[in-house]
Short mmCIF file of C-alpha atoms in Angstrom, two decimals:
data_model
loop_
_atom_site.label_atom_id
_atom_site.label_comp_id
_atom_site.label_asym_id
_atom_site.label_seq_id
_atom_site.Cartn_x
_atom_site.Cartn_y
_atom_site.Cartn_z
CA MET A 274 -43.78 59.62 3.87
CA GLN A 275 -40.42 60.71 2.80
CA GLU A 276 -39.68 61.98 6.25
CA GLN A 277 -40.26 58.49 7.78
CA ASN A 278 -38.05 56.80 5.18
CA ARG A 279 -35.36 59.15 6.02
CA ASP A 280 -35.76 58.46 9.60
CA ARG A 281 -35.69 54.72 9.21
CA ALA A 282 -32.53 55.11 7.02
CA LEU A 283 -30.72 57.21 9.46
CA ALA A 284 -31.63 54.69 12.43
CA ARG A 285 -30.08 51.73 10.39
CA LEU A 286 -27.04 53.76 9.68
CA SER A 287 -26.81 55.36 13.31
CA THR A 288 -24.34 52.82 14.70
CA PRO A 289 -21.79 52.95 11.64
CA LEU A 290 -21.98 56.47 11.79
CA ILE A 291 -21.17 56.89 15.44
CA ILE A 292 -18.11 54.50 14.94
CA LEU A 293 -17.15 56.65 11.83
CA ALA A 294 -17.19 59.94 14.06
CA THR A 295 -14.95 58.12 16.71
CA ILE A 296 -12.28 57.18 13.95
CA ILE A 297 -12.30 60.72 12.77
CA TRP A 298 -12.25 62.46 16.20
CA GLY A 299 -9.45 59.97 17.02
CA SER A 300 -7.43 61.28 14.08
CA SER A 301 -8.39 64.86 14.79
CA PHE A 302 -6.46 64.96 18.11
CA VAL A 303 -3.29 64.81 16.19
CA VAL A 304 -4.43 67.53 13.75
CA MET A 305 -5.69 69.94 16.39
CA LYS A 306 -2.37 69.45 18.28
CA SER A 307 -0.47 70.62 15.31
CA SER A 308 -3.01 73.47 14.56
CA VAL A 309 -3.31 74.73 18.33
CA ASP A 310 0.59 75.00 18.17
CA VAL A 311 0.30 77.62 15.47
CA LEU A 312 -3.04 79.26 16.09
CA PRO A 313 -4.35 80.77 19.33
CA THR A 314 -7.32 78.54 20.69
CA PHE A 315 -10.09 80.97 20.18
CA TRP A 316 -9.02 82.06 16.84
CA LEU A 317 -8.81 78.51 15.80
CA LEU A 318 -12.20 77.57 17.40
CA ALA A 319 -13.92 80.67 15.90
CA ILE A 320 -12.47 80.00 12.44
CA ARG A 321 -13.48 76.27 12.37
CA PHE A 322 -17.03 76.52 13.56
CA THR A 323 -17.81 79.57 11.80
CA ALA A 324 -16.88 77.77 8.72
CA SER A 325 -18.64 74.65 9.79
CA ALA A 326 -22.04 76.70 10.40
CA VAL A 327 -21.77 78.29 6.97
CA VAL A 328 -21.35 74.91 5.43
CA LEU A 329 -24.09 73.11 7.06
CA ALA A 330 -26.50 76.28 6.67
CA LEU A 331 -25.93 76.11 2.88
CA VAL A 332 -26.20 72.32 2.52
CA PHE A 333 -29.36 72.01 4.34
CA TRP A 334 -30.82 75.49 3.35
CA LYS A 335 -34.27 74.07 2.66
CA ARG A 336 -34.79 73.02 6.13
CA TRP A 337 -34.88 76.68 7.33
CA LYS A 338 -38.43 76.91 7.10
CA LEU A 339 -38.84 74.52 9.88
CA VAL A 340 -36.91 76.90 12.42
CA ASP A 341 -38.67 78.36 15.57
CA ARG A 342 -37.51 79.81 18.85
CA HIS A 343 -37.11 76.18 20.30
CA TYR A 344 -34.52 75.47 17.82
CA PHE A 345 -32.57 78.55 18.78
CA ILE A 346 -33.01 77.58 22.49
CA GLY A 347 -31.74 74.30 22.01
CA GLY A 348 -29.09 74.79 19.49
CA GLY A 349 -27.86 77.75 21.51
CA ILE A 350 -27.48 75.79 24.67
CA MET A 351 -25.80 72.76 22.86
CA GLY A 352 -23.53 75.11 21.28
CA PHE A 353 -22.82 76.83 24.58
CA PHE A 354 -21.86 73.47 26.23
CA LEU A 355 -19.86 72.17 23.39
CA PHE A 356 -17.91 75.49 23.20
CA LEU A 357 -16.76 75.25 26.82
CA ALA A 358 -15.87 71.56 26.22
CA TYR A 359 -13.66 72.32 23.11
CA ALA A 360 -12.16 75.38 24.74
CA PHE A 361 -11.03 73.61 27.82
CA GLN A 362 -10.15 70.52 25.55
CA THR A 363 -7.92 72.75 23.26
CA PHE A 364 -6.46 74.74 26.11
CA GLY A 365 -5.49 71.57 27.66
CA LEU A 366 -3.88 70.10 24.49
CA GLU A 367 -1.39 72.73 24.75
CA GLY A 368 -0.08 71.43 27.92
CA THR A 369 -0.44 67.56 27.32
CA THR A 370 -0.01 64.82 24.69
CA PRO A 371 -2.71 63.98 22.09
CA GLY A 372 -3.37 60.49 23.51
CA LYS A 373 -3.77 61.63 27.16
CA ASN A 374 -5.93 64.33 26.03
CA ALA A 375 -8.02 61.90 24.02
CA PHE A 376 -8.24 59.40 26.92
CA LEU A 377 -8.94 62.26 29.70
CA THR A 378 -11.65 63.55 27.58
CA ALA A 379 -13.33 60.06 27.56
CA VAL A 380 -14.37 60.42 31.03
CA TYR A 381 -17.61 62.09 30.09
CA CYS A 382 -19.08 58.61 29.46
CA VAL A 383 -18.82 58.12 33.43
CA ILE A 384 -20.00 61.79 34.13
CA VAL A 385 -23.21 61.54 31.92
CA PRO A 386 -25.14 59.20 34.68
CA PHE A 387 -24.44 61.76 37.31
CA LEU A 388 -25.65 64.68 35.11
CA TYR A 389 -28.75 62.65 34.47
CA TRP A 390 -29.14 62.29 38.28
CA ALA A 391 -29.25 65.96 38.60
CA VAL A 392 -31.42 66.71 35.72
CA ALA A 393 -33.93 63.75 35.73
CA ARG A 394 -33.48 62.77 39.27
CA LYS A 395 -32.36 59.35 38.47
CA ARG A 396 -29.99 58.14 41.21
CA PRO A 397 -26.74 56.40 39.91
CA ASP A 398 -26.30 52.71 40.78
CA ARG A 399 -23.39 50.72 42.17
CA TYR A 400 -21.92 50.32 38.69
CA ASN A 401 -21.76 54.01 38.14
CA ILE A 402 -20.11 54.46 41.46
CA ALA A 403 -17.61 51.51 40.52
CA ALA A 404 -17.12 53.03 37.32
CA ALA A 405 -16.22 56.43 38.90
CA VAL A 406 -13.80 54.91 41.03
CA LEU A 407 -11.96 53.09 38.44
CA CYS A 408 -12.18 56.19 36.21
CA ILE A 409 -10.16 58.13 38.93
CA ALA A 410 -7.59 55.43 39.40
CA GLY A 411 -7.14 55.25 35.81
CA ILE A 412 -6.76 59.09 35.52
CA GLY A 413 -4.08 58.98 38.14
CA LEU A 414 -2.16 56.28 36.17
CA VAL A 415 -2.51 58.25 32.77
CA SER A 416 -1.29 61.49 34.30
CA VAL A 417 2.00 60.36 35.42
CA THR A 418 4.71 62.45 33.59
CA GLY A 419 8.41 61.39 33.70
CA GLU A 420 9.46 59.77 36.91
CA ASN A 421 7.26 61.66 39.15
CA ALA A 422 4.25 59.41 39.83
CA ALA A 423 2.12 62.51 41.39
CA ALA A 424 2.71 64.84 38.66
CA ILE A 425 -0.44 66.08 36.94
CA SER A 426 -0.06 68.78 34.35
CA ILE A 427 -2.32 71.71 34.00
CA GLY A 428 -3.23 70.42 30.61
CA ASP A 429 -4.43 67.19 32.27
CA GLY A 430 -6.73 69.38 34.54
CA LEU A 431 -8.27 71.35 31.77
CA THR A 432 -8.84 68.45 29.69
CA LEU A 433 -10.88 66.88 32.54
CA VAL A 434 -12.99 70.21 32.83
CA GLY A 435 -13.62 69.75 29.00
CA GLY A 436 -14.87 66.10 29.62
CA PHE A 437 -17.42 67.41 32.06
CA PHE A 438 -18.79 69.79 29.48
CA PHE A 439 -18.88 67.19 26.84
CA ALA A 440 -20.95 65.41 29.25
CA ALA A 441 -23.24 68.29 29.61
CA HIS A 442 -23.43 68.34 25.86
CA ILE A 443 -24.49 64.81 25.40
CA VAL A 444 -27.08 65.53 28.14
CA ALA A 445 -28.27 68.43 26.02
CA VAL A 446 -28.53 66.70 22.79
CA ALA A 447 -30.64 64.04 24.25
CA ARG A 448 -32.86 66.74 25.78
CA PHE A 449 -33.42 68.79 22.77
CA SER A 450 -33.18 66.66 19.80
CA GLU A 451 -36.28 64.89 20.45
CA GLY A 452 -38.95 65.74 17.73
CA ARG A 453 -36.65 68.16 15.96
CA ASP A 454 -34.81 68.07 12.60
CA ILE A 455 -31.22 67.23 13.73
CA PHE A 456 -29.42 68.71 10.80
CA LEU A 457 -31.13 72.20 11.26
CA LEU A 458 -30.28 72.00 15.03
CA THR A 459 -26.81 70.87 14.51
CA ALA A 460 -26.30 74.02 12.14
CA ILE A 461 -27.61 76.28 14.76
CA GLN A 462 -25.56 74.50 17.49
CA PHE A 463 -22.35 75.39 15.25
CA ALA A 464 -23.48 78.99 14.64
CA SER A 465 -23.82 79.62 18.47
CA PHE A 466 -20.51 77.83 18.95
CA ALA A 467 -18.93 80.31 16.52
CA VAL A 468 -20.52 83.45 18.40
CA PHE A 469 -19.04 82.37 21.68
CA SER A 470 -15.75 81.77 20.02
CA TRP A 471 -15.62 85.21 18.49
CA LEU A 472 -16.61 86.63 21.83
CA GLY A 473 -13.38 84.66 23.29
CA VAL A 474 -11.39 86.34 20.59
CA LEU A 475 -12.47 89.88 21.43
CA VAL A 476 -12.20 89.31 25.20
CA THR A 477 -8.61 87.89 25.17
CA ARG A 478 -7.36 89.51 21.90
CA PRO A 479 -5.11 87.18 20.83
CA VAL A 480 -2.74 88.10 18.00
CA LEU A 481 -3.40 86.26 14.85
CA PRO A 482 -0.13 84.97 13.18
CA VAL A 483 -1.07 85.80 9.66
CA GLU A 484 2.44 84.47 8.51
CA ALA A 485 1.69 81.11 9.81
CA MET A 486 -1.34 80.58 7.51
CA ASP A 487 0.52 78.34 5.16
CA GLY A 488 -0.85 75.51 2.95
CA GLY A 489 -0.47 72.93 5.69
CA LEU A 490 -2.42 74.91 8.26
CA VAL A 491 -5.21 75.62 5.70
CA LEU A 492 -5.39 71.70 5.09
CA SER A 493 -5.52 70.98 8.83
CA LEU A 494 -8.37 73.59 9.28
CA ALA A 495 -10.25 72.06 6.27
CA TYR A 496 -10.04 68.68 7.70
CA LEU A 497 -11.19 70.09 11.00
CA VAL A 498 -14.21 71.73 9.30
CA ILE A 499 -15.25 69.16 6.79
CA PHE A 500 -14.57 65.82 8.73
CA ALA A 501 -14.32 66.61 12.44
CA SER A 502 -17.11 69.04 12.82
CA CYS A 503 -19.61 68.96 9.80
CA GLY A 504 -18.99 65.11 9.53
CA ALA A 505 -18.28 63.71 13.02
CA LEU A 506 -20.25 65.97 15.02
CA LEU A 507 -23.39 65.56 12.83
CA PHE A 508 -22.90 61.80 12.90
CA GLN A 509 -22.65 61.90 16.95
CA ASN A 510 -25.96 63.90 16.98
CA ILE A 511 -27.71 61.58 14.29
CA GLY A 512 -26.42 58.50 16.39
CA GLN A 513 -27.63 59.99 19.73
CA LYS A 514 -31.18 60.51 18.18
CA TYR A 515 -31.61 57.22 16.89
CA THR A 516 -29.51 55.05 19.20
CA ALA A 517 -30.16 53.95 22.69
CA PRO A 518 -28.29 56.32 25.41
CA ALA A 519 -26.14 53.57 26.59
CA THR A 520 -25.23 51.95 23.38
CA ALA A 521 -24.44 55.29 21.93
CA ALA A 522 -21.98 56.28 24.82
CA VAL A 523 -20.19 52.94 24.80
CA LEU A 524 -19.72 53.66 20.97
CA LEU A 525 -18.63 57.22 21.51
CA SER A 526 -15.91 56.09 23.90
CA LEU A 527 -14.15 54.45 21.22
CA GLU A 528 -12.82 58.03 20.39
CA ALA A 529 -10.14 57.52 23.12
CA PRO A 530 -8.51 54.43 22.05
CA PHE A 531 -8.42 55.72 18.37
CA GLY A 532 -6.85 58.96 19.65
CA VAL A 533 -4.07 57.14 21.07
CA VAL A 534 -3.57 54.88 18.07
CA PHE A 535 -3.28 57.88 15.74
CA SER A 536 -1.02 59.67 18.42
CA ILE A 537 1.26 56.60 18.46
CA LEU A 538 1.29 56.54 14.50
CA PHE A 539 1.71 59.91 13.72
CA ALA A 540 2.57 61.93 16.57
CA ASP A 541 5.66 60.13 18.01
CA GLU A 542 4.04 59.38 21.32
CA ARG A 543 5.38 56.60 23.43
CA PRO A 544 3.06 55.22 26.10
CA THR A 545 4.45 53.93 29.33
CA PRO A 546 3.13 50.69 30.91
CA LEU A 547 1.49 53.04 33.76
CA MET A 548 -0.16 54.99 31.08
CA VAL A 549 -1.38 51.74 29.33
CA LEU A 550 -2.83 50.38 32.65
CA GLY A 551 -4.58 53.79 33.15
CA PHE A 552 -6.12 53.59 29.69
CA VAL A 553 -7.36 50.10 30.38
CA LEU A 554 -8.72 51.16 33.77
CA ILE A 555 -10.66 54.11 32.25
CA PHE A 556 -11.99 52.09 29.12
CA VAL A 557 -13.25 49.50 31.85
CA ALA A 558 -14.74 52.23 33.69
CA VAL A 559 -16.68 53.40 30.59
CA ILE A 560 -17.83 49.74 29.92
CA CYS A 561 -19.02 49.30 33.63
CA SER A 562 -20.91 52.82 33.62
CA GLU A 563 -22.58 52.04 30.34
CA THR A 564 -23.43 48.37 30.27
CA LYS A 565 -23.19 47.34 33.69
CA PHE A 566 -21.36 44.35 32.51
CA SER A 567 -24.69 42.75 31.28
CA PHE A 568 -22.82 40.46 28.66
CA LEU A 569 -21.28 38.70 31.64
CA HIS A 570 -24.74 38.09 33.28
CA ARG A 571 -26.04 36.86 30.17
CA GLU A 572 -23.36 34.53 29.52
CA ARG A 573 -23.69 33.02 32.84
CA GLY A 574 -27.47 32.64 32.33
CA GLU A 575 -27.00 30.82 29.15
CA LYS A 576 -24.47 28.50 30.73
CA VAL A 577 -26.66 27.70 33.66
CA HIS A 578 -29.66 27.06 31.32
CA ALA A 579 -27.39 24.88 29.14
CA GLU A 580 -26.61 22.49 32.14
#
């Protein structure tokens, strides 16, 4: 009975939690940019998600009695895809702006239907194809640098690869969260993410600049651990478990405009008219892919009925 009441409460809060997650992520692009300028990428990810895994493991320690091999398999796969997504996104952030990084990451909403096609054999419809075309056009405009309209930075390309793996993570969460405790699954996801990050540290052997560990960096890491990881990623997983996939995807896409807003407010980014047009096209692509403009059909139907 207590579990049922908890599930009902989480279901009611799922939409506000997803929106809150996108606001936190939007602000985290600026924090990540300042952190990655100081810490090597794998060190940053290893520290961030090791601390996040420890925090969630301690907060939800009573739930560990539920764990079985399916939790480790599901959480491990989710953590692997999320690790690849964050690694490419973070490396991409080194070579692009926070606002462009935020919007290019948002293409995962358009990629998801095609991944579902590969996994569930559900063919994308004309709206999915139209969204892909709009998204490609938008990416081309967003990637304009300086006066060279054909210039696409390496950072932009890495960010797009990260967007693909974010889509894979969304598919994985939908696949493995059904019937399982989302808090425990998220904690295992963070732990597996941390393991892959430490492997990245061992392979690349980046130098940890101990002298750079000042108060500002510690505060940035604390924000990324408590809010952007333990908070926002947990909110996302809860939202995906209790919200219809199309609705959740549209809500998650709000991360991109929030990222640009925070980048303009705090990172001194100045979007060009072409970038703004590209942002609009990408956002329209997301809406097209996930809603199929059903609200327009409904409005037309209501007008005909009224006449």
